[in-house]
CSV table of C-alpha atoms and ligand atoms in Angstrom, one decimal:
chain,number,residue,atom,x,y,z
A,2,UNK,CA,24.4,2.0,0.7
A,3,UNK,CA,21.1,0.2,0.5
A,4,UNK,CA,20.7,-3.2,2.7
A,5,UNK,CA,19.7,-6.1,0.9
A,6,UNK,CA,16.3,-6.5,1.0
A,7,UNK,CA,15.4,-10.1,2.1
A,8,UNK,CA,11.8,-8.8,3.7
A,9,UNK,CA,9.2,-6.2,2.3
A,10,UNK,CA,8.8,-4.1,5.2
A,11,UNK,CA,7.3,-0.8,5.3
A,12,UNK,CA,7.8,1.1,8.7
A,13,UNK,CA,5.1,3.1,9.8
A,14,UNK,CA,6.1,6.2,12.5
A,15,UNK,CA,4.3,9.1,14.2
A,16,UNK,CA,3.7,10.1,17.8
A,17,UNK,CA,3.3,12.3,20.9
A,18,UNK,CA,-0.5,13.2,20.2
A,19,UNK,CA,-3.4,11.9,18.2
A,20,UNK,CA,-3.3,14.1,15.5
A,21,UNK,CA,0.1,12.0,14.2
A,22,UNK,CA,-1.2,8.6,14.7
A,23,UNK,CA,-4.3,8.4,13.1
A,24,UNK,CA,-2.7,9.9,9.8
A,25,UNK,CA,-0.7,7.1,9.6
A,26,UNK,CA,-3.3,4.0,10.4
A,27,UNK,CA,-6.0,5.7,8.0
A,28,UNK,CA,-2.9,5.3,5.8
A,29,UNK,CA,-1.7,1.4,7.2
A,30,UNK,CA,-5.8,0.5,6.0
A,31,UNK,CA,-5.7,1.8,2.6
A,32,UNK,CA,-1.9,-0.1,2.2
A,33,UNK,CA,-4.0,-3.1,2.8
A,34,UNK,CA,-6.0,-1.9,-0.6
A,35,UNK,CA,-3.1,-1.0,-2.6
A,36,UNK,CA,-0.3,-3.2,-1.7
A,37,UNK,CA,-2.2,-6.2,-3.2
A,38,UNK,CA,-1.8,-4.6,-6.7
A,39,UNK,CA,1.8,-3.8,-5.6
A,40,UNK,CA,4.6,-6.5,-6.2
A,41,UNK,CA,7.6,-6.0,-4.0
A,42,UNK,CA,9.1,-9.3,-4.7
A,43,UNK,CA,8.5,-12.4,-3.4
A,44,UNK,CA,7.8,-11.5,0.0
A,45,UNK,CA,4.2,-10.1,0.8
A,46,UNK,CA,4.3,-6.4,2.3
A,47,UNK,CA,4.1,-6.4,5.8
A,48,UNK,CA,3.7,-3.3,8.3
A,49,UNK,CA,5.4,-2.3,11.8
A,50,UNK,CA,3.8,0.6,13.5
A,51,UNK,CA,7.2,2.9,15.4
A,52,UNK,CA,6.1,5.0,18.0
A,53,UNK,CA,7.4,6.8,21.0
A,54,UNK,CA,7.8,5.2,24.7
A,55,UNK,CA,5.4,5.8,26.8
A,56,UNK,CA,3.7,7.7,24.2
A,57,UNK,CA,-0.5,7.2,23.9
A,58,UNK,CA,0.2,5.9,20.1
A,59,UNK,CA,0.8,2.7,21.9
A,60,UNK,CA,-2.5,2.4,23.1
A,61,UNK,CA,-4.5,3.6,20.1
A,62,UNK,CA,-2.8,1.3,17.8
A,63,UNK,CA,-3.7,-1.5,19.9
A,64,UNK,CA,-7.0,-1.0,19.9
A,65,UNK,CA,-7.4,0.2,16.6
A,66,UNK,CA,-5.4,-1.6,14.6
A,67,UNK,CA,-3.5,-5.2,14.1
A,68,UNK,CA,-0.4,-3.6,13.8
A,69,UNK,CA,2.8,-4.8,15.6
A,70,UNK,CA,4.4,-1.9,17.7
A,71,UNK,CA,8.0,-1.2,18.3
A,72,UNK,CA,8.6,1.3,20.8
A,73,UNK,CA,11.5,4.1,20.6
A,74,UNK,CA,13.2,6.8,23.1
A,75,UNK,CA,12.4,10.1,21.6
A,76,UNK,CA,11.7,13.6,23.5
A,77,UNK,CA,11.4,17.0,22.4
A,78,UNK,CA,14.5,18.9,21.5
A,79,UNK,CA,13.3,22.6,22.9
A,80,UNK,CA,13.0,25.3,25.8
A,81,UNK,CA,15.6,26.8,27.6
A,82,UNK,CA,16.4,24.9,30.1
A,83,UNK,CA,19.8,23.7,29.6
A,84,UNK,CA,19.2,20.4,31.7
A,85,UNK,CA,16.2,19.1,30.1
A,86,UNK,CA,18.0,19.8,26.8
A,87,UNK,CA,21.0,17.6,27.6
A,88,UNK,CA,18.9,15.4,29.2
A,89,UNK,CA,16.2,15.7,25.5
A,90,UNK,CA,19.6,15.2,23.9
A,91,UNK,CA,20.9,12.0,25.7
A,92,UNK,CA,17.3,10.1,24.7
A,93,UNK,CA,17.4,11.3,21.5
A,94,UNK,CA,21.1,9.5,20.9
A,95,UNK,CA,19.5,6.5,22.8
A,96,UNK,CA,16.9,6.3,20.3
A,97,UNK,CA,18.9,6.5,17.1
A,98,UNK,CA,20.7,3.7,18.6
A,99,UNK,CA,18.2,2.1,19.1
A,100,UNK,CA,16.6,2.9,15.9
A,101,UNK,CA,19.8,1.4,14.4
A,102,UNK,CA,19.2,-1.7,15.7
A,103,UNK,CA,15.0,-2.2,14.6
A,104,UNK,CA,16.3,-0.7,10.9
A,105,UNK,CA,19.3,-4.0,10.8
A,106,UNK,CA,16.8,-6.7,12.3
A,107,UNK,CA,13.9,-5.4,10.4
A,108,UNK,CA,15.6,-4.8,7.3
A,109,UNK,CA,12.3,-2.3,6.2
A,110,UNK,CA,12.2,-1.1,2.2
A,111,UNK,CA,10.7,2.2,3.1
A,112,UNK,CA,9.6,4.5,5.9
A,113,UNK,CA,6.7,6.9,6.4
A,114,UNK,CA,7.1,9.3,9.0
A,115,UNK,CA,3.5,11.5,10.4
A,116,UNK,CA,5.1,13.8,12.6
A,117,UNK,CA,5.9,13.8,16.5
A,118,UNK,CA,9.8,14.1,17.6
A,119,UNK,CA,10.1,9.9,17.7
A,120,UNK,CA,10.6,10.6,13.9
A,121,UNK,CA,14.0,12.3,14.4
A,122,UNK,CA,15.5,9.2,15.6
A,123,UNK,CA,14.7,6.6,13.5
A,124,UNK,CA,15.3,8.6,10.2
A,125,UNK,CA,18.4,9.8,11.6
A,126,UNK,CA,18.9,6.4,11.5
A,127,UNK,CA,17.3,5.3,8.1
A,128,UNK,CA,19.5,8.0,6.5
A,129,UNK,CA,22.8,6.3,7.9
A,130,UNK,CA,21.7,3.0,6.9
A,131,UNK,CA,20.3,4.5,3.2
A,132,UNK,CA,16.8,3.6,3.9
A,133,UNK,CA,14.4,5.4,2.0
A,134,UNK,CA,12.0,8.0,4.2
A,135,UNK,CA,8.9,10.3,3.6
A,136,UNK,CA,7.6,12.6,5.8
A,137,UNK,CA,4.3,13.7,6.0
A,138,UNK,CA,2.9,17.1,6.9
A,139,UNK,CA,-0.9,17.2,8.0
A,140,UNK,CA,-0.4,21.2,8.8
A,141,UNK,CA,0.0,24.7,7.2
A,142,UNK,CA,2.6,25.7,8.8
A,143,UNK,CA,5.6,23.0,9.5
A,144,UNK,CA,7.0,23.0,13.0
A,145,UNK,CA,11.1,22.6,13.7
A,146,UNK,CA,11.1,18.7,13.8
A,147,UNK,CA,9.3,18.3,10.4
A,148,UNK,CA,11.2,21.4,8.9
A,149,UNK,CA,14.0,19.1,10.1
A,150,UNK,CA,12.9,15.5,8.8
A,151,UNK,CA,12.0,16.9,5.5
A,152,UNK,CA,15.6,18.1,5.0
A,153,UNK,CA,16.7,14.2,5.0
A,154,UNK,CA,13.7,12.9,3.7
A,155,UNK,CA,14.0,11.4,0.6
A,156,UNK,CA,10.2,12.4,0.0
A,157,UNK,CA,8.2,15.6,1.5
A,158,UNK,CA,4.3,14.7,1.4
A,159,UNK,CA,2.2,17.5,2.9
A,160,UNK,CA,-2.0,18.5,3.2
A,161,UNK,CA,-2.0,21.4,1.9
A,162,UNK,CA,0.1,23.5,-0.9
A,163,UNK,CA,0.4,26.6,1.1
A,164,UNK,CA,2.9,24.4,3.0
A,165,UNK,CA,5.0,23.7,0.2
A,166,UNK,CA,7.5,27.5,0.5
A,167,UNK,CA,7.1,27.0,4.2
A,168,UNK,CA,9.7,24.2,3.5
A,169,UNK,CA,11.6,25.5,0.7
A,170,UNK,CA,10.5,23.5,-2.0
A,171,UNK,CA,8.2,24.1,-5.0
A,172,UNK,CA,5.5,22.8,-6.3
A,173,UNK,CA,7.0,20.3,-9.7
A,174,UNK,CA,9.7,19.5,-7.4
A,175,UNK,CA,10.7,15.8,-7.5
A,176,UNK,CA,11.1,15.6,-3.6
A,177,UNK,CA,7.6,17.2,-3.0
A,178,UNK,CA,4.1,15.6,-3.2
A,179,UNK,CA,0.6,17.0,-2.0
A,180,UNK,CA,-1.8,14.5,-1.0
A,181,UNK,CA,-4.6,16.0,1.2
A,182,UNK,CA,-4.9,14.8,4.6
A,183,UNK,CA,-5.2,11.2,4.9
A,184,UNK,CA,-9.0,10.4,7.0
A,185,UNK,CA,-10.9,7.1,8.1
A,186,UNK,CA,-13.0,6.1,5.2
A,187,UNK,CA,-15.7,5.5,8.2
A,188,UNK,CA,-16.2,9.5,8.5
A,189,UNK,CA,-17.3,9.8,5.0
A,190,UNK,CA,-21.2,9.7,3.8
A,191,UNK,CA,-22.1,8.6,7.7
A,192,UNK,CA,-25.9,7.8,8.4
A,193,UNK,CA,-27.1,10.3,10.7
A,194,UNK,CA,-29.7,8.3,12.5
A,195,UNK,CA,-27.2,5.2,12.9
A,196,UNK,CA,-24.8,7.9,14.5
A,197,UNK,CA,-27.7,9.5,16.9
A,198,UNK,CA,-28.8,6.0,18.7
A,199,UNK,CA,-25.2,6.1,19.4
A,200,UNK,CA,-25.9,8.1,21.7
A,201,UNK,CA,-29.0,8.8,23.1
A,202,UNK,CA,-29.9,12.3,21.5
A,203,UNK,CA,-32.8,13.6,20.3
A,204,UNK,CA,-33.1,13.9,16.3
A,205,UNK,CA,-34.8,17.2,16.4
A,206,UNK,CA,-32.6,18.7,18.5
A,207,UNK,CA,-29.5,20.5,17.2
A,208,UNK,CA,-26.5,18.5,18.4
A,209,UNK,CA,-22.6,20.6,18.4
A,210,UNK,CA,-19.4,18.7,18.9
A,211,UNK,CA,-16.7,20.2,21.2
A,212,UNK,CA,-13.8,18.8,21.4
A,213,UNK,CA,-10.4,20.4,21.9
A,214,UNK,CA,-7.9,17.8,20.4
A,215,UNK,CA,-6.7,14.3,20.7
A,216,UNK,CA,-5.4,16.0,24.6
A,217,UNK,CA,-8.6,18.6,25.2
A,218,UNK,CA,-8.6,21.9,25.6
A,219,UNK,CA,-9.1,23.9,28.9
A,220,UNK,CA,-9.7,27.3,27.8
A,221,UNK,CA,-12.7,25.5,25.8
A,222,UNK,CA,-13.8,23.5,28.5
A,223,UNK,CA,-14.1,26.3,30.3
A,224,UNK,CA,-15.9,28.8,28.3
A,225,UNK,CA,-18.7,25.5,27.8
A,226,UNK,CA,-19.1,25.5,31.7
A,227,UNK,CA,-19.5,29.0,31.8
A,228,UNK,CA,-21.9,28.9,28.8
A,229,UNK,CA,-23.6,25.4,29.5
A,230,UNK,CA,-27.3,26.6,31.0
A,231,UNK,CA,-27.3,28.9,28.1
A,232,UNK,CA,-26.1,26.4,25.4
A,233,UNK,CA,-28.1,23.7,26.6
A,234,UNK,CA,-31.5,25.4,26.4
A,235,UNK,CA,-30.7,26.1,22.5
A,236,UNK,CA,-29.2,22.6,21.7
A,237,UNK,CA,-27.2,19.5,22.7
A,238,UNK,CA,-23.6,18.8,23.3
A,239,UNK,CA,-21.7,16.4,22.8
A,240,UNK,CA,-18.1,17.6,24.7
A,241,UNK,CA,-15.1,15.2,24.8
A,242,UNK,CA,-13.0,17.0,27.3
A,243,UNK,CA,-9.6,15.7,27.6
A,244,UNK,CA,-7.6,13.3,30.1
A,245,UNK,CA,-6.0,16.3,32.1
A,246,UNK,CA,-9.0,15.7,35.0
A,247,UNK,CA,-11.5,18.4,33.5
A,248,UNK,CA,-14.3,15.9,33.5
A,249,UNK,CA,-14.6,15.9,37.0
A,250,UNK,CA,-15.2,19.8,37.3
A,251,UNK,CA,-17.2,19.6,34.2
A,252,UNK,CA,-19.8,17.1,35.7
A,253,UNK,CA,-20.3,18.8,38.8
A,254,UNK,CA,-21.2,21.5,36.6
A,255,UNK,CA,-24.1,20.0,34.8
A,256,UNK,CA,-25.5,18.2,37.8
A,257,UNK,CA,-26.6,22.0,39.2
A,258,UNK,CA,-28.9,22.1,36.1
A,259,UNK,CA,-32.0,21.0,36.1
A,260,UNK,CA,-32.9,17.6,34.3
A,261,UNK,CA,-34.5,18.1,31.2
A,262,UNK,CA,-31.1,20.1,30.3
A,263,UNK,CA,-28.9,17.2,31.6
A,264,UNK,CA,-30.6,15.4,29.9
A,265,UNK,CA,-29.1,17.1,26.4
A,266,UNK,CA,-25.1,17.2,28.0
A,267,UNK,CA,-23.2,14.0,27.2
A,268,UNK,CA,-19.4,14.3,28.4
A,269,UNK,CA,-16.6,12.0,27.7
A,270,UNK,CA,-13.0,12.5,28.6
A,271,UNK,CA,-11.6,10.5,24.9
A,272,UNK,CA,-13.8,9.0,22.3
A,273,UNK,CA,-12.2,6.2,20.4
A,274,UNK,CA,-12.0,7.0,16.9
A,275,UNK,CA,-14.3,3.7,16.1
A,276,UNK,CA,-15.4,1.3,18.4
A,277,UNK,CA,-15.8,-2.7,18.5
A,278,UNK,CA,-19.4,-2.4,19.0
A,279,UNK,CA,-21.6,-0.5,16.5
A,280,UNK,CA,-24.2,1.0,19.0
A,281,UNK,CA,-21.7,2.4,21.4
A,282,UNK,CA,-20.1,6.3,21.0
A,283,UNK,CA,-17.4,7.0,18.8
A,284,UNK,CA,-15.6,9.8,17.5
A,285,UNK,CA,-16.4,8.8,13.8
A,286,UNK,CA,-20.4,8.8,14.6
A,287,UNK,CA,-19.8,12.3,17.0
A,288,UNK,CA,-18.9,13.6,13.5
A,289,UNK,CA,-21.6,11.7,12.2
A,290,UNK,CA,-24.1,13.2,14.1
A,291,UNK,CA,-22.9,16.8,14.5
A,292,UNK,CA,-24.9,19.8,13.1
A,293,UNK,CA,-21.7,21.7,14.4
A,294,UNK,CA,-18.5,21.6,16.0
A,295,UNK,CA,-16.8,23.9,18.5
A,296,UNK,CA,-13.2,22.7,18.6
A,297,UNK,CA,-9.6,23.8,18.5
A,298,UNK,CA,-7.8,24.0,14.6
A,299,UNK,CA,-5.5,21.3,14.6
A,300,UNK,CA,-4.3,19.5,11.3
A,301,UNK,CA,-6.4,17.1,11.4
A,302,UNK,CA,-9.4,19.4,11.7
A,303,UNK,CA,-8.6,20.4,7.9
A,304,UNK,CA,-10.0,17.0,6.8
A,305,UNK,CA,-12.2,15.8,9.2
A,306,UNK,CA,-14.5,18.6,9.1
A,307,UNK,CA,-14.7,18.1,5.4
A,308,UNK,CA,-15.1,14.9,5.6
A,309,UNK,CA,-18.4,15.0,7.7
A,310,UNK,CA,-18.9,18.3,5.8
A,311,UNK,CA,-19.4,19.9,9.2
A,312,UNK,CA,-19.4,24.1,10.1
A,313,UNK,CA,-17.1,24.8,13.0
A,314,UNK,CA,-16.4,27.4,15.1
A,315,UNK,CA,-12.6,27.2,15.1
A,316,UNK,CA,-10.6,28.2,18.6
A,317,UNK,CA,-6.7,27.9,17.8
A,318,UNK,CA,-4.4,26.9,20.1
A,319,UNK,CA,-2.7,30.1,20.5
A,320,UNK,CA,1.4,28.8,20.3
A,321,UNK,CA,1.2,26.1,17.8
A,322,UNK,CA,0.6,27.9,14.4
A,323,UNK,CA,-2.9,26.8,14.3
A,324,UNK,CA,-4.2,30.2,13.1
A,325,UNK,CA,-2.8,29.2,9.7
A,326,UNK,CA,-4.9,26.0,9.7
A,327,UNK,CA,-8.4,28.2,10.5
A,328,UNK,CA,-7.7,30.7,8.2
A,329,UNK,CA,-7.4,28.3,5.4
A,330,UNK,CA,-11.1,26.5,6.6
A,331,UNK,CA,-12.2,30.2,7.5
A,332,UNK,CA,-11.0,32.0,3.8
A,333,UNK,CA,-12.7,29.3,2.3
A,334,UNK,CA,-16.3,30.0,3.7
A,335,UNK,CA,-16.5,26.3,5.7
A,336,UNK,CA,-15.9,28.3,9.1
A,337,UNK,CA,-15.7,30.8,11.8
A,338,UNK,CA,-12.7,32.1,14.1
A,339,UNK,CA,-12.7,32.4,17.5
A,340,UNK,CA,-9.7,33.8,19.5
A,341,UNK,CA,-8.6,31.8,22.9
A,342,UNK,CA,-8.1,34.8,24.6
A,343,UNK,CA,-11.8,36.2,23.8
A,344,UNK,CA,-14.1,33.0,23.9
A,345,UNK,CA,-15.9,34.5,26.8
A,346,UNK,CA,-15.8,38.1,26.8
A,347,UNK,CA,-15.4,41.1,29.9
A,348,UNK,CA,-19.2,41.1,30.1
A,349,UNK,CA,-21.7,38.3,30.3
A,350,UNK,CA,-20.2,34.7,29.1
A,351,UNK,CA,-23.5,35.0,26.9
A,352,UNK,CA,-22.2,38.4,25.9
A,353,UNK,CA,-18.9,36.9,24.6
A,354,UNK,CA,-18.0,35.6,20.6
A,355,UNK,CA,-18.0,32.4,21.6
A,356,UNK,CA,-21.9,32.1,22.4
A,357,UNK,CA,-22.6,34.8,19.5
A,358,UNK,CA,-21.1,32.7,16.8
A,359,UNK,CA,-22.9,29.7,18.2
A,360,UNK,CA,-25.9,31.0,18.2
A,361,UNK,CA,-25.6,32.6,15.1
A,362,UNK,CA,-25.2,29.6,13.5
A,363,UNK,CA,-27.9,27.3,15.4
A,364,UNK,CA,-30.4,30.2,14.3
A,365,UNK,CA,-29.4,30.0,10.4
A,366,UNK,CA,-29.3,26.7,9.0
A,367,UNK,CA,-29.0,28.0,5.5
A,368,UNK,CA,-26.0,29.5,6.6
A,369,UNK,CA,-25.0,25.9,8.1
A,370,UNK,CA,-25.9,24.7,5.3
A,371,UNK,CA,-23.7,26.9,2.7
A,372,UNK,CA,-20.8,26.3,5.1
A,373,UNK,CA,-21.5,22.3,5.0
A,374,UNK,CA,-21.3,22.3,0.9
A,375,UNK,CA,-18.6,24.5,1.1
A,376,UNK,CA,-16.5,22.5,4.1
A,377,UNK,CA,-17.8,19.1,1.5
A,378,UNK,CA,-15.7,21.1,-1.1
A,379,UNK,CA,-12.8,20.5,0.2
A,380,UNK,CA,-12.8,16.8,1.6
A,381,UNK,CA,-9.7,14.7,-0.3
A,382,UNK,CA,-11.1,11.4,0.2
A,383,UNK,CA,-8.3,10.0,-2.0
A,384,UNK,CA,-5.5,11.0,0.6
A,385,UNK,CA,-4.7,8.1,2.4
A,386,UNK,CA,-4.6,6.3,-1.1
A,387,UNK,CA,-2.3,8.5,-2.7
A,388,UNK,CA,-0.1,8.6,0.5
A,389,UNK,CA,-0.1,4.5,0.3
A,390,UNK,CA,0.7,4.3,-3.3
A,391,UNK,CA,3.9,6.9,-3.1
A,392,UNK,CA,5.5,5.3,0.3
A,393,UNK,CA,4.6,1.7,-1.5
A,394,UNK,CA,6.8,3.3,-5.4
A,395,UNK,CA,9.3,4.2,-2.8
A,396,UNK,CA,9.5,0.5,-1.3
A,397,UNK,CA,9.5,-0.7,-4.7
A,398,UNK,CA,12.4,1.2,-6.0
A,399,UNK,CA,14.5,0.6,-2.9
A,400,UNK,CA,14.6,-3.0,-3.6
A,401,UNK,CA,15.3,-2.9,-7.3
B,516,UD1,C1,-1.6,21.3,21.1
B,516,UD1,C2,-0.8,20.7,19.9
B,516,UD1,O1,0.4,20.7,19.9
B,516,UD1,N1,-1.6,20.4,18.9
B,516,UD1,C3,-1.0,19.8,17.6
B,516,UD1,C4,-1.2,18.3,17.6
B,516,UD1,O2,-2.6,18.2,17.8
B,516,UD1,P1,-3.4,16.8,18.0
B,516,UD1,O3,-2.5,15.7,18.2
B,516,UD1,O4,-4.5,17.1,19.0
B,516,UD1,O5,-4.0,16.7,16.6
B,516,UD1,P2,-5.2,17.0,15.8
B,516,UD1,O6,-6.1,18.0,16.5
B,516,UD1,O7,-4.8,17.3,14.4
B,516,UD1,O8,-5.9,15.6,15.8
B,516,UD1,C5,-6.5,15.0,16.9
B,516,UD1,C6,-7.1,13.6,16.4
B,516,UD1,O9,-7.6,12.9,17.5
B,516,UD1,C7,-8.9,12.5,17.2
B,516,UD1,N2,-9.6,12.5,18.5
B,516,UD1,C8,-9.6,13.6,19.4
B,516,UD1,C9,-10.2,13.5,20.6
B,516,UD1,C10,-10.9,12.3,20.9
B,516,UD1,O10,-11.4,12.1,22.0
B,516,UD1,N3,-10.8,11.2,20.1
B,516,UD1,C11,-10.2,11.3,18.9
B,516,UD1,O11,-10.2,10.3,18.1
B,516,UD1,C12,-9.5,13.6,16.3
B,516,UD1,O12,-10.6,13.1,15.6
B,516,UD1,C13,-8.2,13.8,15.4
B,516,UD1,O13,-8.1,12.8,14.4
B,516,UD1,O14,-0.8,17.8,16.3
B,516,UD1,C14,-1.4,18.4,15.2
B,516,UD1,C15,-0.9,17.7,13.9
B,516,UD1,O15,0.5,18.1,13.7
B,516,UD1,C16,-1.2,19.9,15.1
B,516,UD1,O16,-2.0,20.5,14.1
B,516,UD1,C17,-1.7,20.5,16.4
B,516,UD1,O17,-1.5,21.9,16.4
């Protein structure tokens, strides 16, 4: 049975990594658009962003967001190990408890869940206490917790339609929405120059983005050490490497080269996604100022690179079904495939795919080119919009 609904709260949840946070605050900012042409009652909409503990969504919805945060047990529910699975199992009863407990004092109209196992327990618990839910997907293929979720989901939102079978549901089906993958209206129609100063590059100069992920990616990092003399004479970088201690190994790397090619290497361990200050580095203005990206094929990656209408050499993470998400940029012409296993080659590093695609592309700007219109192509700039509007219909016809 549905609580009655003295307050018009709409929970926000996603967690574990970056690519099921940002989803939801590019969606919390365009709620702030919609909801003002929204009545849900007397009471104005308000948001609470649910997240894991000790998850980083805590920190990055501090800092880029007003948000307030409730914090949840939640853990991953796989692996063989019989002990951490009773022990996954015991925090995952803890949080739907827990959950319980937010869902009667917060009395929310309607959930939106982005993904990470800290969804399990609080829709577990939205379902008990007939609160309505949708889950979002961001990629191709759905892993077990969303698979999961979107069995008790009252909605199924996902990025793409490919997804749609993955999950058991067609296309007209009144449980089932595509939306596109909801992005930061900052990463759209960016000012090139603006985005340079940022960070002290040269305008002439090619400039490639490597990143591996909101955690980095070590294979990556690696194959751009062993390719960095060669790299650097043909361009510059711009490599966010990860928290995992890379940067350290990284640095010591470029300080054996001589100056004028330091001088093209900027390394960061995390870029915010936008910053307080408009002259200091961001991950927006990285896409900004990209001419390419080198970077792993995460969900997010299927909008972003759009977005900035930026070619990428795609290197998936080899257990996380993110093959499907570079085929789909790949089949489409906006870019190229790399496998983890081969970045480097068993010759030369410079003999390897990795620095063959690269170069490839640096050399052939009208191919850079044809892959930027057709990357543009498939930007969905109305995502986080159409995600806001169908969690907001779902708040409104809870409470009537
Ligand atoms: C290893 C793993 O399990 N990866 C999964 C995880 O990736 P992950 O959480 O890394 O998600 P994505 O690669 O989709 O997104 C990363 C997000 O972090 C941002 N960013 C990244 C680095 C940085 O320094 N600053 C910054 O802002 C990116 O712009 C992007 O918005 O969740 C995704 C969404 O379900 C899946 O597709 C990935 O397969």
């Amino acid at each position: 049975m549905a609580p009655p609904f003295a307050s018009s709260t709409i929970l926000l949840c996603g967690g574990g990594t970056g690519g099921h946070v940002y989803p939801a605050l590019a969606v919390a900012a365009a709620l702030d658009d919609v909801k003002r042409t929204v009545s849900l009652g007397q009471a104005p909409v308000s948001l609470v962003y649910v997240g894991s503990e000790g998850g980083m969504e805590e920190r990055i919805v501090a800092r880029e967001s007003q948000l307030p945060f409730r914090a949840l047990p939640a853990a991953a529910l796989r692996g063989r190990n019989p002990v951490a699975l009773m022990r996954g199992l015991a925090t995952m009863v803890a949080g739907t408890r827990m959950a319980r407990r937010l869902l009667t004092s917060l009395q929310p109209r309607a959930i939106l869940g982005t993904g990470g196992y800290v969804c399990v327990p609080l829709f577990l618990a939205a379902r008990s206490k007939g609160v309505p839910t949708m889950i979002y997907l961001p990629d191709v293929v759905p892993g077990l917790a969303v698979k999961m979720l979107s069995r008790i989901a009252t909605l199924t939102a996902v990025n793409v339609e490919d997804a749609l079978p993955r999950l058991g549901l067609e296309r007209n089906s009144a449980r089932a929405l595509v939306t596109g993958y909801p992005v930061r209206s900052e990463l759209f129609g960016q000012d090139r120059p603006t985005c340079v100063s940022r960070f002290a590059l040269d305008p002439a100069l090619p400039i490639v983005l490597v990143y591996g992920g909101s955690r980095g990616a070590r294979s990556i990092n690696r194959a751009i050490a062993a390719l960095l003399r060669a790299l650097l004479e043909r361009c510059q970088l711009i490599h966010v490497c990860g928290r995992e201690g890379d940067e350290v190994w990284l640095k010591e790397a470029a300080s054996a080269l001589p100056q004028t090619l330091q001088a093209r290497y900027r390394l960061y361990p995390y870029l915010e996604a936008k910053t307080d200050s408009t002259s200091e580095p961001s991950m927006t203005a990285a896409f900004g100022v990209a001419d390419l990206s080198i970077c792993r094929s995460g969900a997010s990656t299927l909008a972003e690179l759009p977005a900035a209408a930026l070619p990428a050499v795609l290197v998936p993470y080899p257990y996380v079904h993110q093959d499907e998400n570079a085929d789909y940029l790949v089949e489409r012409g906006a870019a190229v495939k790399v496998a983890d296993a081969a970045l480097l080659g068993s010759h030369q590093p410079e003999e390897g795919p990795l620095f063959a695609a690269v170069t490839r592309l640096l050399d052939n700007p009208l191919e850079r080119q044809r892959m930027a219109e057709q990357s543009r192509a498939l930007a969905r700039p109305d995502a986080a919009r159409h995600l806001a509007e169908a969690v907001l219909s779902l708040a409104a016809r809870s409470g009537s």
